Coordinates of C-alpha atoms and ligand atoms in Angstrom, one line a residue:
M126 CA -30.5 -0.7 10.9
T127 CA -28.2 0.0 8.3
K128 CA -26.3 3.2 9.3
F129 CA -25.1 4.9 12.5
W130 CA -26.4 8.5 11.5
G131 CA -30.0 8.3 9.9
S132 CA -32.5 10.3 12.4
R133 CA -30.5 14.2 12.4
F134 CA -31.4 13.4 8.5
A135 CA -33.7 14.7 6.7
K136 CA -34.1 13.1 3.6
K137 CA -32.3 9.4 2.7
T138 CA -29.7 9.7 1.1
D139 CA -29.0 9.3 -3.0
S140 CA -28.7 5.4 -4.0
L141 CA -25.8 6.7 -6.1
A142 CA -24.7 8.8 -3.3
D143 CA -24.6 5.4 -0.8
Q144 CA -23.0 2.9 -3.4
F145 CA -20.7 5.9 -4.0
S146 CA -19.5 5.9 -0.1
F147 CA -20.5 2.1 1.1
S148 CA -17.0 0.3 1.7
I149 CA -18.5 -2.9 2.7
S150 CA -17.7 -4.1 -0.4
Y151 CA -13.8 -3.7 0.8
D152 CA -13.7 -3.3 4.2
Y153 CA -15.6 -6.4 5.5
R154 CA -11.7 -7.7 5.6
L155 CA -11.4 -5.8 8.5
A156 CA -14.3 -7.8 10.1
I157 CA -12.0 -10.0 12.4
Y158 CA -10.3 -7.5 14.0
D159 CA -13.4 -5.4 14.2
V160 CA -14.7 -8.3 16.8
L161 CA -11.5 -8.1 18.7
G162 CA -11.2 -4.8 19.6
S163 CA -14.7 -4.0 20.4
I164 CA -14.8 -6.9 22.6
A165 CA -11.9 -5.2 24.1
H166 CA -13.8 -2.2 24.2
A167 CA -16.4 -3.3 25.8
N168 CA -15.0 -5.3 28.3
M169 CA -13.2 -1.6 29.0
L170 CA -16.7 -0.5 29.5
G171 CA -17.6 -2.9 32.0
K172 CA -14.5 -2.6 33.7
C173 CA -14.6 1.4 34.4
K174 CA -18.9 0.7 35.1
I175 CA -19.1 3.0 32.2
I176 CA -22.2 -0.1 31.3
S177 CA -23.3 -2.8 33.2
K178 CA -21.0 -6.0 33.8
K179 CA -24.4 -7.9 32.6
D180 CA -24.1 -5.8 29.1
A181 CA -20.8 -5.6 28.8
S182 CA -21.1 -9.4 29.5
E183 CA -23.8 -9.8 27.2
I184 CA -22.2 -7.3 24.4
V185 CA -18.8 -9.5 24.6
S186 CA -20.5 -12.8 24.4
G187 CA -22.5 -11.5 21.1
L188 CA -19.5 -10.1 19.4
K189 CA -17.1 -13.6 20.6
K190 CA -20.4 -15.7 18.0
I191 CA -19.4 -12.8 15.2
G192 CA -15.5 -14.0 16.1
K193 CA -16.6 -18.0 15.8
Q194 CA -19.0 -17.2 12.6
L195 CA -16.1 -14.9 11.1
E196 CA -13.8 -18.3 11.6
E197 CA -15.9 -20.6 10.3
E198 CA -17.1 -18.4 7.4
T199 CA -20.5 -18.3 8.2
F200 CA -21.1 -14.7 8.9
K201 CA -23.3 -12.8 6.2
F202 CA -22.0 -9.4 5.2
D203 CA -25.0 -7.3 5.0
T204 CA -24.4 -5.4 1.9
K205 CA -26.5 -2.7 2.4
A206 CA -24.9 -1.7 6.0
E207 CA -22.0 1.0 4.9
D208 CA -19.0 -0.3 6.2
I209 CA -17.8 -3.2 8.3
H210 CA -18.3 -1.4 11.9
T211 CA -22.4 -1.1 11.1
N212 CA -22.7 -4.8 10.2
I213 CA -20.8 -6.1 13.3
Q214 CA -23.0 -3.6 15.3
S215 CA -26.1 -4.2 13.2
A216 CA -25.0 -8.5 13.1
L217 CA -25.0 -7.8 16.9
K218 CA -28.3 -6.1 17.9
K219 CA -29.5 -9.4 15.9
L220 CA -28.0 -11.3 18.3
I221 CA -28.1 -9.8 22.2
G222 CA -31.2 -7.3 21.4
P223 CA -30.6 -3.6 23.3
A224 CA -27.7 -4.1 24.8
A225 CA -25.9 -3.6 21.8
D226 CA -26.6 -1.1 21.7
K227 CA -24.3 -0.1 24.1
L228 CA -21.5 -0.9 22.5
H229 CA -20.6 2.4 20.7
T230 CA -20.2 4.5 23.9
A231 CA -16.8 6.2 24.5
R232 CA -16.6 5.6 20.4
S233 CA -16.3 6.8 17.0
R234 CA -15.5 5.6 13.9
N235 CA -13.2 7.6 13.1
D236 CA -11.0 6.5 16.3
L237 CA -12.1 2.5 15.4
I238 CA -11.5 2.5 11.6
A239 CA -7.6 3.4 13.0
L240 CA -7.6 1.0 15.2
D241 CA -8.9 -2.0 12.1
M242 CA -6.5 -0.9 9.6
K243 CA -3.6 -1.1 12.8
L244 CA -5.3 -4.2 13.9
Y245 CA -5.0 -5.7 10.2
C246 CA -1.5 -4.3 9.5
L247 CA 0.2 -5.7 12.9
V248 CA -0.9 -9.3 11.2
E249 CA -0.6 -8.8 7.9
L250 CA 2.8 -7.0 8.0
T251 CA 3.6 -9.7 10.4
M252 CA 2.8 -12.5 7.7
I253 CA 5.1 -10.5 4.6
M254 CA 7.4 -10.6 7.0
D255 CA 7.4 -14.4 7.3
L256 CA 7.3 -15.2 3.8
I257 CA 10.3 -12.4 3.0
A258 CA 12.0 -15.2 5.8
K259 CA 10.6 -18.3 3.7
L260 CA 11.7 -17.0 0.1
Q261 CA 15.2 -16.2 2.3
K262 CA 15.9 -20.0 3.6
S263 CA 14.4 -21.6 -0.2
I264 CA 17.5 -18.6 -2.0
I265 CA 20.1 -19.9 0.6
K266 CA 19.2 -23.1 0.2
F267 CA 19.7 -22.7 -4.0
A268 CA 22.6 -21.1 -3.2
D269 CA 24.0 -23.7 -0.7
K270 CA 23.4 -26.2 -3.9
H271 CA 25.7 -24.2 -5.7
Q272 CA 28.3 -23.4 -4.0
D273 CA 31.1 -24.7 -6.5
V274 CA 29.5 -23.0 -9.7
I275 CA 30.6 -19.6 -11.0
V276 CA 28.7 -16.7 -12.9
P277 CA 28.5 -13.8 -15.0
A278 CA 28.2 -10.6 -13.6
Y279 CA 27.4 -7.6 -15.5
T280 CA 27.2 -3.8 -15.4
H281 CA 25.5 -1.7 -18.1
L282 CA 23.9 -5.5 -18.7
Q283 CA 27.8 -5.8 -20.5
A284 CA 29.1 -9.0 -19.3
A285 CA 31.9 -7.7 -16.3
Q286 CA 33.8 -9.7 -13.9
V287 CA 32.6 -13.8 -12.7
V288 CA 31.4 -14.3 -9.2
L289 CA 29.8 -17.2 -7.2
L290 CA 26.4 -17.7 -8.5
S291 CA 26.2 -18.7 -4.8
H292 CA 27.3 -15.2 -3.7
H293 CA 25.0 -13.1 -6.3
M294 CA 21.9 -15.2 -4.8
L295 CA 23.2 -14.1 -1.0
A296 CA 23.2 -10.5 -2.5
Y297 CA 19.1 -11.1 -2.9
V298 CA 19.1 -12.2 0.5
E299 CA 20.6 -9.2 2.1
M300 CA 18.3 -6.9 -0.2
L301 CA 15.2 -8.8 1.8
D302 CA 16.9 -8.4 4.9
R303 CA 16.5 -4.8 4.3
D304 CA 12.8 -5.1 3.8
K305 CA 12.4 -7.4 6.8
N306 CA 13.9 -5.0 8.9
R307 CA 12.1 -2.0 7.8
L308 CA 9.0 -4.0 8.0
M309 CA 9.6 -4.5 12.4
D310 CA 10.7 -0.5 12.2
T311 CA 6.8 -0.4 10.7
L312 CA 5.6 -2.2 13.0
N313 CA 7.3 -1.4 15.8
R314 CA 5.3 2.6 15.2
T315 CA 2.5 0.8 14.0
D316 CA 2.0 -0.9 17.2
V317 CA 0.2 1.9 19.6
M318 CA -3.4 1.5 20.3
P319 CA -6.1 4.8 18.9
L320 CA -9.6 3.6 20.3
G321 CA -10.7 5.2 22.6
S322 CA -9.9 9.1 21.3
C323 CA -13.5 9.4 19.5
A324 CA -14.2 11.4 17.0
L325 CA -11.2 13.4 17.9
S326 CA -11.1 15.8 21.5
G327 CA -11.8 12.3 23.4
T328 CA -14.4 11.9 26.2
S329 CA -16.1 13.5 29.6
L330 CA -16.9 8.8 30.5
E331 CA -14.4 8.1 32.8
T332 CA -12.9 5.3 30.7
D333 CA -10.0 3.6 31.1
R334 CA -7.7 3.9 27.5
D335 CA -4.9 1.7 28.9
F336 CA -7.4 -1.1 29.9
V337 CA -7.9 -2.1 25.9
T338 CA -4.0 -1.4 25.2
K339 CA -3.4 -4.1 27.2
E340 CA -6.2 -6.5 26.2
L341 CA -5.6 -6.0 22.5
G342 CA -1.3 -6.4 23.2
F343 CA -0.6 -3.2 22.1
L344 CA 3.2 -2.1 23.1
A345 CA 1.4 2.4 23.9
T346 CA -1.2 4.1 24.1
T347 CA -1.6 7.0 21.6
Q348 CA -1.0 10.6 23.3
N349 CA -3.0 12.8 21.1
S350 CA -7.0 12.0 19.9
I351 CA -6.2 14.0 17.7
D352 CA -3.3 13.0 16.0
S353 CA -4.2 9.2 16.7
V354 CA -8.4 9.2 14.3
S355 CA -5.5 11.6 11.7
D356 CA -2.4 9.4 11.2
R357 CA -2.4 7.1 8.9
D358 CA 1.6 7.4 8.6
F359 CA 1.8 3.8 9.3
I360 CA -0.3 3.1 5.4
I361 CA 2.0 5.0 3.8
E362 CA 5.2 3.4 5.5
S363 CA 3.6 -0.2 5.0
L364 CA 2.9 0.6 1.5
S365 CA 6.4 1.9 1.0
N366 CA 8.3 -0.9 2.6
L367 CA 6.4 -3.4 -0.1
A368 CA 6.5 -0.9 -2.9
M369 CA 10.7 -1.6 -1.6
L370 CA 9.6 -5.3 -1.9
G371 CA 8.1 -4.9 -5.1
I372 CA 11.0 -3.0 -6.9
H373 CA 13.3 -5.9 -5.6
A374 CA 10.9 -9.4 -6.5
S375 CA 11.5 -7.2 -9.8
R376 CA 14.9 -7.1 -9.7
I377 CA 15.3 -10.3 -8.9
S378 CA 12.6 -11.4 -11.4
E379 CA 14.3 -9.9 -14.4
D380 CA 17.7 -11.6 -13.6
F381 CA 15.7 -15.3 -14.1
I382 CA 14.5 -13.9 -16.9
I383 CA 17.3 -12.9 -18.8
W384 CA 18.9 -16.3 -17.4
A385 CA 15.7 -17.7 -18.9
T386 CA 16.2 -16.7 -22.8
S387 CA 17.3 -19.0 -25.2
E388 CA 20.6 -15.9 -25.9
F389 CA 21.7 -16.6 -22.1
N390 CA 20.5 -20.1 -21.4
F391 CA 21.9 -20.1 -17.8
I392 CA 18.9 -21.9 -15.7
N393 CA 15.5 -23.4 -16.5
I394 CA 13.1 -22.0 -15.1
D395 CA 10.8 -25.0 -13.9
W396 CA 7.5 -25.8 -16.6
S397 CA 4.8 -25.6 -13.3
L398 CA 5.6 -21.0 -13.1
C399 CA 5.9 -21.1 -16.9
T400 CA 3.7 -21.1 -20.0
G401 CA 3.1 -21.7 -23.5
S402 CA 2.6 -19.5 -26.4
S403 CA -0.5 -20.0 -28.6
I404 CA 0.8 -20.0 -31.8
M405 CA 4.5 -20.5 -31.5
P406 CA 4.6 -24.5 -30.1
H407 CA 8.3 -24.2 -28.8
K408 CA 8.0 -21.5 -26.7
K409 CA 8.2 -21.9 -22.9
N410 CA 7.4 -18.1 -21.7
P411 CA 8.7 -17.1 -18.2
D412 CA 4.8 -15.3 -17.3
I413 CA 4.4 -15.6 -14.1
L414 CA 8.8 -13.6 -13.3
E415 CA 7.5 -11.3 -16.0
L416 CA 4.2 -11.4 -13.9
V417 CA 5.9 -10.5 -10.4
R418 CA 7.8 -7.8 -12.7
G419 CA 4.7 -5.9 -14.0
E420 CA 2.9 -6.1 -10.6
T421 CA 5.2 -4.6 -8.9
A422 CA 3.4 -1.2 -11.1
K423 CA 1.2 -1.3 -8.8
L424 CA 3.0 -1.8 -5.4
C425 CA 5.2 1.5 -6.5
S426 CA 1.4 3.5 -7.8
N427 CA -0.7 2.2 -4.5
L428 CA 2.1 3.9 -2.3
N429 CA 1.6 6.9 -4.4
E430 CA -1.7 7.2 -4.6
I431 CA -2.0 6.8 -0.8
L432 CA 0.9 10.3 -0.7
I433 CA -1.7 11.6 -3.3
L434 CA -5.0 11.2 -1.4
M435 CA -3.2 12.1 2.3
K436 CA -1.5 15.3 1.5
G437 CA -3.3 18.5 1.5
L438 CA -6.0 17.1 4.3
P439 CA -6.6 18.8 6.9
L440 CA -6.7 17.7 10.2
T441 CA -8.5 15.4 11.6
Y442 CA -10.2 13.1 10.1
N443 CA -11.8 13.3 6.7
R444 CA -14.0 10.7 4.5
D445 CA -11.2 11.3 1.9
M446 CA -9.5 8.4 4.1
Q447 CA -11.8 5.3 3.6
L448 CA -9.7 5.1 0.1
D449 CA -6.5 4.3 1.7
K450 CA -7.9 0.8 2.2
P451 CA -8.2 -0.7 -1.6
P452 CA -4.4 -0.1 -2.6
L453 CA -3.1 -1.3 1.6
F454 CA -5.7 -4.6 0.3
E455 CA -3.8 -4.5 -2.8
S456 CA -0.6 -4.4 -2.5
V457 CA -0.7 -6.5 1.6
E458 CA -2.8 -9.5 -1.0
K459 CA 0.2 -9.2 -4.3
S460 CA 3.3 -8.9 -2.2
K461 CA 2.3 -11.9 -0.1
E462 CA 1.5 -14.0 -3.3
I463 CA 4.5 -12.6 -4.7
L464 CA 6.5 -13.7 -2.5
Q465 CA 4.8 -17.7 -2.4
L466 CA 5.9 -17.7 -6.0
L467 CA 9.3 -16.3 -5.8
S468 CA 10.0 -19.0 -3.2
S469 CA 8.4 -21.7 -5.5
L470 CA 11.1 -20.4 -8.1
F471 CA 13.9 -21.2 -5.8
T472 CA 12.9 -24.4 -5.1
G473 CA 12.7 -25.5 -8.6
L474 CA 15.4 -23.7 -10.5
K475 CA 18.1 -26.2 -12.9
V476 CA 21.4 -24.3 -13.4
N477 CA 23.1 -24.9 -16.6
K478 CA 26.7 -25.6 -15.5
K479 CA 27.4 -27.0 -18.6
V480 CA 26.2 -23.5 -20.8
L481 CA 27.8 -21.1 -18.1
K482 CA 31.2 -23.3 -17.5
E483 CA 31.6 -22.5 -21.9
R484 CA 30.7 -18.5 -21.1
I485 CA 32.9 -17.3 -18.4
N486 CA 36.0 -19.1 -20.5
D487 CA 36.5 -15.5 -21.6
E488 CA 39.4 -14.2 -20.8
S489 CA 38.1 -10.3 -20.9
F490 CA 36.6 -11.6 -17.0
F491 CA 40.2 -11.9 -15.6
S492 CA 41.2 -7.4 -16.3
V493 CA 40.7 -6.9 -12.9
D494 CA 42.3 -9.5 -11.7
I495 CA 45.4 -8.9 -14.5
M496 CA 45.6 -4.9 -13.5
E497 CA 45.6 -6.1 -9.3
Y498 CA 48.6 -8.3 -9.8
L499 CA 50.7 -5.3 -11.5
I500 CA 49.2 -3.5 -8.6
K501 CA 50.6 -5.4 -6.5
K502 CA 53.8 -5.5 -8.1
G503 CA 54.2 -1.5 -7.4
I504 CA 52.7 -0.3 -10.7
S505 CA 49.3 2.4 -9.8
Y506 CA 46.3 1.9 -11.2
R507 CA 46.2 4.0 -13.3
E508 CA 48.9 2.4 -15.3
A509 CA 48.3 -1.0 -14.5
H510 CA 44.7 -0.3 -15.8
D511 CA 46.1 1.5 -19.2
I512 CA 48.9 -1.8 -19.5
V513 CA 46.1 -3.9 -19.4
G514 CA 43.9 -2.0 -22.1
T515 CA 46.8 -1.8 -24.6
M516 CA 47.3 -5.4 -24.2
I517 CA 43.7 -6.2 -24.6
K518 CA 42.8 -4.2 -27.4
E519 CA 45.7 -5.6 -29.3
C520 CA 45.0 -8.8 -28.7
V521 CA 41.6 -8.7 -30.0
D522 CA 42.6 -6.7 -33.3
K523 CA 44.6 -9.5 -33.7
G524 CA 42.8 -12.4 -32.9
N525 CA 45.3 -13.0 -30.3
K526 CA 45.1 -14.8 -26.0
I527 CA 46.6 -13.6 -23.3
A528 CA 47.2 -17.3 -22.6
D529 CA 48.9 -17.5 -26.3
L530 CA 51.3 -14.8 -25.4
S531 CA 55.2 -15.5 -25.0
K532 CA 57.4 -14.4 -22.5
E533 CA 58.9 -11.8 -24.3
E534 CA 55.6 -10.7 -25.6
L535 CA 53.8 -10.0 -22.6
K536 CA 57.0 -7.8 -21.7
K537 CA 56.9 -5.4 -24.2
Y538 CA 53.1 -4.6 -22.5
C539 CA 55.4 -4.3 -19.2
P540 CA 58.3 -5.0 -17.9
K541 CA 56.7 -6.7 -14.2
F542 CA 55.2 -8.9 -16.2
D543 CA 55.8 -12.8 -16.1
T544 CA 54.2 -15.8 -17.7
D545 CA 52.6 -16.9 -14.1
V546 CA 50.1 -13.7 -15.2
K547 CA 48.6 -16.6 -16.8
E548 CA 47.7 -18.7 -14.0
L549 CA 45.0 -15.8 -13.9
L550 CA 43.1 -16.3 -16.4
N551 CA 40.7 -18.8 -14.8
P552 CA 37.3 -18.3 -13.3
E553 CA 37.9 -20.4 -10.3
T554 CA 41.2 -18.6 -9.1
S555 CA 39.5 -15.6 -9.9
V556 CA 36.7 -16.0 -7.5
K557 CA 39.3 -17.5 -4.4
M558 CA 42.0 -14.4 -5.2
K559 CA 39.1 -12.3 -3.8
K560 CA 39.9 -11.4 -0.3
S561 CA 38.1 -8.1 0.2
L562 CA 35.4 -9.0 3.3
G563 CA 31.6 -9.0 1.5
S564 CA 33.8 -10.4 -2.0
T565 CA 33.3 -13.4 -3.8
N566 CA 35.9 -15.2 -1.9
P567 CA 34.3 -18.9 -2.1
Q568 CA 35.5 -19.4 1.7
M569 CA 34.2 -15.9 3.0
V570 CA 31.0 -16.7 0.9
K571 CA 30.2 -20.4 2.6
K572 CA 30.8 -18.7 5.9
Q573 CA 28.0 -16.3 5.0
I574 CA 25.8 -19.1 4.0
E575 CA 26.2 -20.5 7.4
G576 CA 25.8 -17.7 9.2
W577 CA 22.3 -16.5 7.9
K578 CA 21.4 -20.6 7.9
K579 CA 22.0 -19.9 11.9
K580 CA 20.1 -17.1 11.3
L581 CA 17.1 -18.0 9.5
L582 CA 16.0 -21.3 10.5
Ligands
LIG706 N1 -16.1 3.8 6.8 C1 -15.2 4.7 7.4 C2 -13.3 4.6 7.3 O1 -12.9 4.0 6.7 C3 -15.1 4.2 8.4 C4 -15.0 5.9 9.4 C5 -16.6 6.6 9.2 N2 -16.4 7.8 10.2 C6 -17.2 8.7 9.3 N3 -16.8 9.7 10.7 N4 -17.9 8.8 8.9 O2 -12.6 5.2 6.8

């Protein structure tokens, strides 16, 4: 049997139509979920006496054999059977004979595919959450190791103020934590069991859907058969979460691509994540990070694809919905690779402390600190901004340094200035002086690192 529905058909389907509509080339990934869902379903049919106990146990033991073959990778997928459901059903028939024909009682492929996809999402998104936690840990380790390092921070990619490298790293950890939380949130909404809704209206057979829910470990059972077979929100949400994760991965990559240029030279990316040039022997290119940035385009376009796919579909099931799979599978698989590669990045990352020290030896990084010095002495923010702005302009124009200004020269800009302002022209002082919650203050950052360690380990 290569089709579930051949008998009503007056004619064989066109071979190109077959090729066009078969999904086994990608939905083979759902095999194990189809088997697990079918085992729970067969147990329910037996328990509810819809099929005999004997048939149920024959079906279950046949399905378990198929499960084992899948685990051992010896299961032979039949590319002539249109989808994964047909593949499993045919294999079962070959294994146990006529009892297999009773498995598809009180269900349809419409609710079955919804179940398979939900199980896939539950497992894969959990794995992605674990990989995010792993990446967070490798970032924390890197941050912890370099707690004394200060780096320039940028707005508009123009040097702005100095911060702790570890503070910058903790920004990534926060971003990734939101990604993890979003996935958790999606998992909770996905964890509702749709099987038994059948084609769309339910069944006249006396099934026990809650039994299947418990067997499979779902949190709840879907409450509307029409919604059960029509809903793809969980896939849209998953793809949206992965697009956001991709954007974060891309921005992290971009930071390091810039930091690894010979112009910046703040860090060295491990050789294992770089490639050379076929013509320029001196090159060490950050290709892997560039490809992480590039693959993110796919993570975003896959979200777009499913949004466009779903937006005009009438309830309930439409075959268009088969096409939710390639974008989901691709985004899941790419995300896992990206997370693992970024974890390796942080493990092998070297910091060029000397270069960084020289780079932050620049008075312009401390203009806000000087402003706040004046604010603390009662000058308004606006006036302080003007005073420091004028002072910096004149120093730049004349090629002077604030550090070299005499007390009198300083007082010309503002009588509130004293020579102690020069103590601010120092990166260590700059970070230490920050007091606000969530700032780059070393004590606070250290506390945060400890907090993350406890939370993640
Ligand atoms: N391969 C189909 C899909 O992925 C399975 C459901 C088919 N249902 C149907 N009524 N043709 O959506």
